[in-house]
mmCIF file of C-alpha atoms in Angstrom:
data_model
loop_
_atom_site.group_PDB
_atom_site.id
_atom_site.type_symbol
_atom_site.label_atom_id
_atom_site.label_comp_id
_atom_site.label_asym_id
_atom_site.label_seq_id
_atom_site.Cartn_x
_atom_site.Cartn_y
_atom_site.Cartn_z
ATOM 1 C CA UNK A 127 -129.619 83.460 61.911
ATOM 2 C CA UNK A 128 -126.346 85.332 61.443
ATOM 3 C CA UNK A 129 -125.221 87.397 64.431
ATOM 4 C CA UNK A 130 -125.300 90.645 62.465
ATOM 5 C CA UNK A 131 -128.871 89.992 61.387
ATOM 6 C CA UNK A 132 -129.833 89.201 64.969
ATOM 7 C CA UNK A 133 -128.352 92.490 66.152
ATOM 8 C CA UNK A 134 -130.308 94.402 63.488
ATOM 9 C CA UNK A 135 -133.544 92.665 64.455
ATOM 10 C CA UNK A 136 -133.121 93.356 68.166
ATOM 11 C CA UNK A 137 -132.113 96.964 67.472
ATOM 12 C CA UNK A 138 -135.335 97.523 65.553
ATOM 13 C CA UNK A 139 -137.346 96.235 68.508
ATOM 14 C CA UNK A 140 -135.499 97.941 71.344
ATOM 15 C CA UNK A 141 -134.222 101.046 69.565
ATOM 16 C CA UNK A 142 -130.732 100.619 70.999
ATOM 17 C CA UNK A 143 -127.704 99.264 69.169
ATOM 18 C CA UNK A 144 -125.765 98.884 72.417
ATOM 19 C CA UNK A 145 -128.491 96.798 74.052
ATOM 20 C CA UNK A 146 -128.926 94.721 70.900
ATOM 21 C CA UNK A 147 -125.221 93.918 70.759
ATOM 22 C CA UNK A 148 -125.150 93.156 74.492
ATOM 23 C CA UNK A 149 -128.052 90.704 74.318
ATOM 24 C CA UNK A 150 -126.856 88.887 71.209
ATOM 25 C CA UNK A 151 -123.353 88.583 72.642
ATOM 26 C CA UNK A 152 -124.792 87.346 75.936
ATOM 27 C CA UNK A 153 -126.755 84.603 74.192
ATOM 28 C CA UNK A 154 -123.660 83.538 72.266
ATOM 29 C CA UNK A 155 -121.459 83.681 75.363
ATOM 30 C CA UNK A 156 -118.950 86.106 73.867
ATOM 31 C CA UNK A 157 -117.922 89.732 74.448
ATOM 32 C CA UNK A 158 -119.732 92.255 72.197
ATOM 33 C CA UNK A 159 -116.363 93.113 70.658
ATOM 34 C CA UNK A 160 -116.265 89.642 69.061
ATOM 35 C CA UNK A 161 -119.638 89.816 67.323
ATOM 36 C CA UNK A 162 -118.060 90.357 63.895
ATOM 37 C CA UNK A 163 -116.469 86.907 64.164
ATOM 38 C CA UNK A 164 -119.388 85.279 65.959
ATOM 39 C CA UNK A 165 -121.015 82.047 64.792
ATOM 40 C CA UNK A 166 -124.627 82.051 63.663
ATOM 41 C CA UNK A 167 -127.385 81.639 66.247
ATOM 42 C CA UNK A 168 -128.988 78.204 66.262
ATOM 43 C CA UNK A 169 -132.677 77.651 67.008
ATOM 44 C CA UNK A 170 -132.117 77.418 70.753
ATOM 45 C CA UNK A 171 -130.094 80.657 70.722
ATOM 46 C CA UNK A 172 -132.780 82.416 68.707
ATOM 47 C CA UNK A 173 -135.503 81.278 71.101
ATOM 48 C CA UNK A 174 -133.504 82.427 74.127
ATOM 49 C CA UNK A 175 -132.800 85.787 72.479
ATOM 50 C CA UNK A 176 -136.458 86.327 71.645
ATOM 51 C CA UNK A 177 -137.398 85.734 75.268
ATOM 52 C CA UNK A 178 -134.791 88.181 76.529
ATOM 53 C CA UNK A 179 -135.858 90.840 74.041
ATOM 54 C CA UNK A 180 -139.493 90.477 75.103
ATOM 55 C CA UNK A 181 -138.518 90.878 78.756
ATOM 56 C CA UNK A 182 -136.404 93.937 78.008
ATOM 57 C CA UNK A 183 -139.191 95.485 75.930
ATOM 58 C CA UNK A 184 -141.490 94.963 78.925
ATOM 59 C CA UNK A 185 -139.129 97.055 81.082
ATOM 60 C CA UNK A 186 -136.901 94.516 82.805
ATOM 61 C CA UNK A 187 -133.412 95.966 83.332
ATOM 62 C CA UNK A 188 -130.783 94.835 80.857
ATOM 63 C CA UNK A 189 -128.506 93.942 83.758
ATOM 64 C CA UNK A 190 -131.092 91.528 85.153
ATOM 65 C CA UNK A 191 -131.192 89.761 81.807
ATOM 66 C CA UNK A 192 -127.430 89.337 81.578
ATOM 67 C CA UNK A 193 -126.825 89.061 85.337
ATOM 68 C CA UNK A 194 -123.918 91.502 85.105
ATOM 69 C CA UNK A 195 -123.406 95.224 85.649
ATOM 70 C CA UNK A 196 -120.278 97.097 84.572
ATOM 71 C CA UNK A 197 -118.884 99.976 86.633
ATOM 72 C CA UNK A 198 -115.626 101.822 86.036
ATOM 73 C CA UNK A 199 -112.995 99.033 85.764
ATOM 74 C CA UNK A 200 -115.042 96.223 87.342
ATOM 75 C CA UNK A 201 -118.129 94.086 86.816
ATOM 76 C CA UNK A 202 -120.477 92.651 89.439
ATOM 77 C CA UNK A 203 -123.285 90.128 89.530
ATOM 78 C CA UNK A 204 -126.732 91.672 89.925
ATOM 79 C CA UNK A 205 -130.347 90.559 89.764
ATOM 80 C CA UNK A 206 -133.684 90.911 91.524
ATOM 81 C CA UNK A 207 -133.221 92.125 95.081
ATOM 82 C CA UNK A 208 -130.173 94.321 94.567
ATOM 83 C CA UNK A 209 -129.824 97.855 93.206
ATOM 84 C CA UNK A 210 -128.347 98.056 89.706
ATOM 85 C CA UNK A 211 -125.260 100.346 89.721
ATOM 86 C CA UNK A 212 -125.561 103.536 87.671
ATOM 87 C CA UNK A 213 -122.734 105.242 85.749
ATOM 88 C CA UNK A 214 -123.378 108.586 87.462
ATOM 89 C CA UNK A 215 -121.972 107.115 90.683
ATOM 90 C CA UNK A 216 -118.607 106.603 88.985
ATOM 91 C CA UNK A 217 -117.760 110.310 89.291
ATOM 92 C CA UNK A 218 -118.057 110.221 93.085
ATOM 93 C CA UNK A 219 -115.826 107.145 93.263
ATOM 94 C CA UNK A 220 -113.210 108.840 91.100
ATOM 95 C CA UNK A 221 -113.252 111.935 93.317
ATOM 96 C CA UNK A 222 -112.664 109.783 96.396
ATOM 97 C CA UNK A 223 -109.886 107.755 94.798
ATOM 98 C CA UNK A 224 -107.915 110.962 94.297
ATOM 99 C CA UNK A 225 -108.037 111.714 98.017
ATOM 100 C CA UNK A 226 -107.168 108.436 99.736
ATOM 101 C CA UNK A 227 -104.040 106.325 99.854
ATOM 102 C CA UNK A 228 -102.996 102.767 100.736
ATOM 103 C CA UNK A 229 -103.193 101.909 104.412
ATOM 104 C CA UNK A 230 -106.223 104.079 105.084
ATOM 105 C CA UNK A 231 -109.618 102.869 106.256
ATOM 106 C CA UNK A 232 -112.637 103.084 103.950
ATOM 107 C CA UNK A 233 -116.238 102.198 104.811
ATOM 108 C CA UNK A 234 -119.027 101.958 102.266
ATOM 109 C CA UNK A 235 -122.522 102.286 103.727
ATOM 110 C CA UNK A 236 -125.679 101.234 101.848
ATOM 111 C CA UNK A 237 -123.319 99.056 99.803
ATOM 112 C CA UNK A 238 -125.866 97.058 97.779
ATOM 113 C CA UNK A 239 -123.963 94.898 95.313
ATOM 114 C CA UNK A 240 -120.632 96.083 96.737
ATOM 115 C CA UNK A 241 -119.642 97.601 93.418
ATOM 116 C CA UNK A 242 -118.267 100.829 94.886
ATOM 117 C CA UNK A 243 -116.062 98.964 97.350
ATOM 118 C CA UNK A 244 -114.928 96.582 94.626
ATOM 119 C CA UNK A 245 -113.997 99.455 92.295
ATOM 120 C CA UNK A 246 -112.036 101.209 95.025
ATOM 121 C CA UNK A 247 -110.222 98.022 96.069
ATOM 122 C CA UNK A 248 -109.370 97.212 92.451
ATOM 123 C CA UNK A 249 -108.093 100.654 91.538
ATOM 124 C CA UNK A 250 -106.290 101.359 94.824
ATOM 125 C CA UNK A 251 -105.029 98.188 96.531
ATOM 126 C CA UNK A 252 -103.726 98.226 100.085
ATOM 127 C CA UNK A 253 -106.675 99.857 101.831
ATOM 128 C CA UNK A 254 -108.560 98.529 104.853
ATOM 129 C CA UNK A 255 -112.168 98.302 103.677
ATOM 130 C CA UNK A 256 -115.618 97.382 104.960
ATOM 131 C CA UNK A 257 -118.951 97.339 103.104
ATOM 132 C CA UNK A 258 -122.225 97.514 105.055
ATOM 133 C CA UNK A 259 -125.631 96.510 103.667
ATOM 134 C CA UNK A 260 -128.982 95.982 105.403
ATOM 135 C CA UNK A 261 -130.927 93.899 102.868
ATOM 136 C CA UNK A 262 -130.293 90.120 103.110
ATOM 137 C CA UNK A 263 -131.006 89.768 99.377
ATOM 138 C CA UNK A 264 -128.445 92.419 98.478
ATOM 139 C CA UNK A 265 -125.934 90.996 100.952
ATOM 140 C CA UNK A 266 -125.994 87.713 99.030
ATOM 141 C CA UNK A 267 -124.788 89.526 95.919
ATOM 142 C CA UNK A 268 -122.346 91.694 97.892
ATOM 143 C CA UNK A 269 -120.627 88.716 99.509
ATOM 144 C CA UNK A 270 -120.263 86.999 96.148
ATOM 145 C CA UNK A 271 -118.970 90.123 94.401
ATOM 146 C CA UNK A 272 -116.413 90.900 97.110
ATOM 147 C CA UNK A 273 -115.131 87.336 97.481
ATOM 148 C CA UNK A 274 -111.369 87.181 97.068
ATOM 149 C CA UNK A 275 -110.879 90.882 97.827
ATOM 150 C CA UNK A 276 -109.627 92.597 100.962
ATOM 151 C CA UNK A 277 -113.066 94.135 101.593
ATOM 152 C CA UNK A 278 -114.976 92.835 104.616
ATOM 153 C CA UNK A 279 -118.728 92.541 103.877
ATOM 154 C CA UNK A 280 -121.038 93.314 106.807
ATOM 155 C CA UNK A 281 -124.767 92.650 107.027
ATOM 156 C CA UNK A 282 -126.318 95.269 109.254
ATOM 157 C CA UNK A 283 -127.868 98.702 109.723
ATOM 158 C CA UNK A 284 -125.533 101.598 109.024
ATOM 159 C CA UNK A 285 -126.894 103.347 112.112
ATOM 160 C CA UNK A 286 -125.009 101.066 114.473
ATOM 161 C CA UNK A 287 -122.655 98.886 112.400
ATOM 162 C CA UNK A 288 -118.891 98.750 112.865
ATOM 163 C CA UNK A 289 -118.843 100.485 116.243
ATOM 164 C CA UNK A 290 -115.353 99.126 116.782
ATOM 165 C CA UNK A 291 -114.158 101.480 114.058
ATOM 166 C CA UNK A 292 -115.642 104.624 115.591
ATOM 167 C CA UNK A 293 -113.388 107.629 115.135
ATOM 168 C CA UNK A 294 -110.821 105.809 112.997
ATOM 169 C CA UNK A 295 -112.140 105.824 109.412
ATOM 170 C CA UNK A 296 -110.586 107.980 106.688
ATOM 171 C CA UNK A 297 -113.422 107.805 104.156
ATOM 172 C CA UNK A 298 -117.112 106.977 104.371
ATOM 173 C CA UNK A 299 -118.766 106.672 100.977
ATOM 174 C CA UNK A 300 -122.414 105.908 100.295
ATOM 175 C CA UNK A 301 -125.106 105.853 97.654
ATOM 176 C CA UNK A 302 -128.093 105.842 100.017
ATOM 177 C CA UNK A 303 -131.761 105.687 99.016
ATOM 178 C CA UNK A 304 -132.838 109.258 98.279
ATOM 179 C CA UNK A 305 -135.950 109.274 96.089
ATOM 180 C CA UNK A 306 -138.953 110.943 97.797
ATOM 181 C CA UNK A 307 -142.060 108.793 98.114
ATOM 182 C CA UNK A 308 -144.016 111.676 96.617
ATOM 183 C CA UNK A 309 -142.023 111.204 93.386
ATOM 184 C CA UNK A 310 -143.285 107.618 92.942
ATOM 185 C CA UNK A 311 -145.132 108.259 89.679
ATOM 186 C CA UNK A 312 -142.197 110.073 88.059
ATOM 187 C CA UNK A 313 -139.650 107.335 88.755
ATOM 188 C CA UNK A 314 -138.749 105.332 85.611
ATOM 189 C CA UNK A 315 -140.574 102.015 85.483
ATOM 190 C CA UNK A 316 -137.394 99.950 85.327
ATOM 191 C CA UNK A 317 -136.312 101.489 88.647
ATOM 192 C CA UNK A 318 -139.715 101.539 90.364
ATOM 193 C CA UNK A 319 -140.665 98.028 89.321
ATOM 194 C CA UNK A 320 -137.335 96.217 89.508
ATOM 195 C CA UNK A 321 -134.888 97.916 91.895
ATOM 196 C CA UNK A 322 -135.564 97.132 95.582
ATOM 197 C CA UNK A 323 -137.576 99.942 97.167
ATOM 198 C CA UNK A 324 -135.314 99.826 100.231
ATOM 199 C CA UNK A 325 -132.468 101.058 98.012
ATOM 200 C CA UNK A 326 -134.498 103.716 96.187
ATOM 201 C CA UNK A 327 -137.104 105.460 98.352
ATOM 202 C CA UNK A 328 -136.417 107.279 101.616
ATOM 203 C CA UNK A 329 -139.393 109.058 103.160
ATOM 204 C CA UNK A 330 -141.529 111.900 101.900
ATOM 205 C CA UNK A 331 -138.601 114.234 101.145
ATOM 206 C CA UNK A 332 -136.082 111.519 100.253
ATOM 207 C CA UNK A 333 -133.761 112.492 103.096
ATOM 208 C CA UNK A 334 -134.600 109.949 105.818
ATOM 209 C CA UNK A 335 -131.572 107.772 105.056
ATOM 210 C CA UNK A 336 -129.355 110.831 104.551
ATOM 211 C CA UNK A 337 -129.997 111.930 108.153
ATOM 212 C CA UNK A 338 -129.007 108.467 109.402
ATOM 213 C CA UNK A 339 -125.934 108.541 107.153
ATOM 214 C CA UNK A 340 -124.859 111.916 108.537
ATOM 215 C CA UNK A 341 -124.963 110.537 112.087
ATOM 216 C CA UNK A 342 -123.285 107.240 111.189
ATOM 217 C CA UNK A 343 -120.454 108.860 109.266
ATOM 218 C CA UNK A 344 -119.868 111.379 112.063
ATOM 219 C CA UNK A 345 -119.463 108.431 114.439
ATOM 220 C CA UNK A 346 -117.113 106.471 112.187
ATOM 221 C CA UNK A 347 -114.886 109.191 110.749
ATOM 222 C CA UNK A 348 -111.755 110.428 112.428
ATOM 223 C CA UNK A 349 -111.149 114.197 112.532
ATOM 224 C CA UNK A 350 -110.278 115.251 109.000
ATOM 225 C CA UNK A 351 -111.938 112.138 107.545
ATOM 226 C CA UNK A 352 -114.036 112.549 104.415
ATOM 227 C CA UNK A 353 -117.676 111.764 103.733
ATOM 228 C CA UNK A 354 -119.028 111.388 100.184
ATOM 229 C CA UNK A 355 -122.711 110.713 99.515
ATOM 230 C CA UNK A 356 -124.751 110.592 96.326
ATOM 231 C CA UNK A 357 -128.057 112.464 96.112
ATOM 232 C CA UNK A 358 -130.717 113.536 93.619
ATOM 233 C CA UNK A 359 -130.115 116.646 91.526
ATOM 234 C CA UNK A 360 -133.106 118.399 93.072
ATOM 235 C CA UNK A 361 -131.622 117.866 96.552
ATOM 236 C CA UNK A 362 -128.629 120.079 95.772
ATOM 237 C CA UNK A 363 -129.560 122.691 98.361
ATOM 238 C CA UNK A 364 -131.311 120.501 100.939
ATOM 239 C CA UNK A 365 -128.505 117.942 101.227
ATOM 240 C CA UNK A 366 -125.825 120.600 101.543
ATOM 241 C CA UNK A 367 -127.904 122.299 104.233
ATOM 242 C CA UNK A 368 -128.380 118.973 106.039
ATOM 243 C CA UNK A 369 -124.646 118.357 106.416
ATOM 244 C CA UNK A 370 -123.735 121.999 106.971
ATOM 245 C CA UNK A 371 -126.188 122.249 109.883
ATOM 246 C CA UNK A 372 -125.307 118.864 111.386
ATOM 247 C CA UNK A 373 -122.524 120.263 113.546
ATOM 248 C CA UNK A 374 -120.010 117.505 112.823
ATOM 249 C CA UNK A 375 -118.815 118.629 109.399
ATOM 250 C CA UNK A 376 -116.944 121.402 107.684
ATOM 251 C CA UNK A 377 -115.994 122.058 104.063
ATOM 252 C CA UNK A 378 -119.399 120.875 102.832
ATOM 253 C CA UNK A 379 -119.342 120.952 99.046
ATOM 254 C CA UNK A 380 -121.608 119.702 96.294
ATOM 255 C CA UNK A 381 -120.313 118.220 93.050
ATOM 256 C CA UNK A 382 -121.654 117.564 89.560
ATOM 257 C CA UNK A 383 -121.456 114.341 87.563
ATOM 258 C CA UNK A 384 -120.309 114.021 83.954
ATOM 259 C CA UNK A 385 -123.781 115.047 82.774
ATOM 260 C CA UNK A 386 -123.327 118.373 84.622
ATOM 261 C CA UNK A 387 -125.966 117.487 87.220
ATOM 262 C CA UNK A 388 -125.556 117.972 90.965
ATOM 263 C CA UNK A 389 -124.810 114.429 92.103
ATOM 264 C CA UNK A 390 -122.835 114.037 95.334
ATOM 265 C CA UNK A 391 -121.984 115.948 98.476
ATOM 266 C CA UNK A 392 -118.684 115.802 100.334
ATOM 267 C CA UNK A 393 -117.777 116.983 103.808
ATOM 268 C CA UNK A 394 -114.854 116.796 106.234
ATOM 269 C CA UNK A 395 -115.285 115.558 109.807
ATOM 270 C CA UNK A 396 -114.651 118.302 112.314
ATOM 271 C CA UNK A 397 -112.502 117.626 115.395
ATOM 272 C CA UNK A 398 -114.550 116.288 118.275
ATOM 273 C CA UNK A 399 -115.718 118.919 120.725
ATOM 274 C CA UNK A 400 -114.280 118.246 124.225
#
């Protein structure tokens, strides 16, 4: 089967040209940009492709099928047991990159695959960085994805990790779990059935992890240090109120992503009260 014909066939099944091109290119072991010059699929390729298409049609994330997720300027390995990075998080990373400089200390909490730390390290070398993740399954991916970088991966609970850095960090960034348990039925199947629940759900109102994050970041940040945390659009008011009432933060602001949806909150660590 010619590659172009394979793309058309997959597109008809999945309804997405981008996913069709990605899967065919993955089977052939080439970038999608080279599909025009690609060789024909042999029988083994066609059988592999059919299996992948069936799994995708059944709701398995595309990134689990290819084993790769792309984010800003980097790519990371992903699979069962680790949260698949979403493009909406890229806006928060970009905002932070504009406000830090080489030599500063950056901590990512709830790091998952480590993609945020990897993107920051790649786009702004010379930082001191740590990435903290609780799930052993996710840590396996994080360690692999951050190998060869200056980022130090840490397996642990954000509540008490990195105590040696208390009061010295310039930026704490996190994409914590924030989906309310009561929203279970409305969560897309590919998220509910394939992303680890530890990285998605966070109590009845979705803010359990956010409260822990507020305390952890207050401990780690130096006066004037910045916190950035992703949240659900519907938490626009509740998350801002959470950080504004915490007592450790000023300049609490909410920000929209490229889809014009409220996506991440930022705050500045107040000076410690004597």
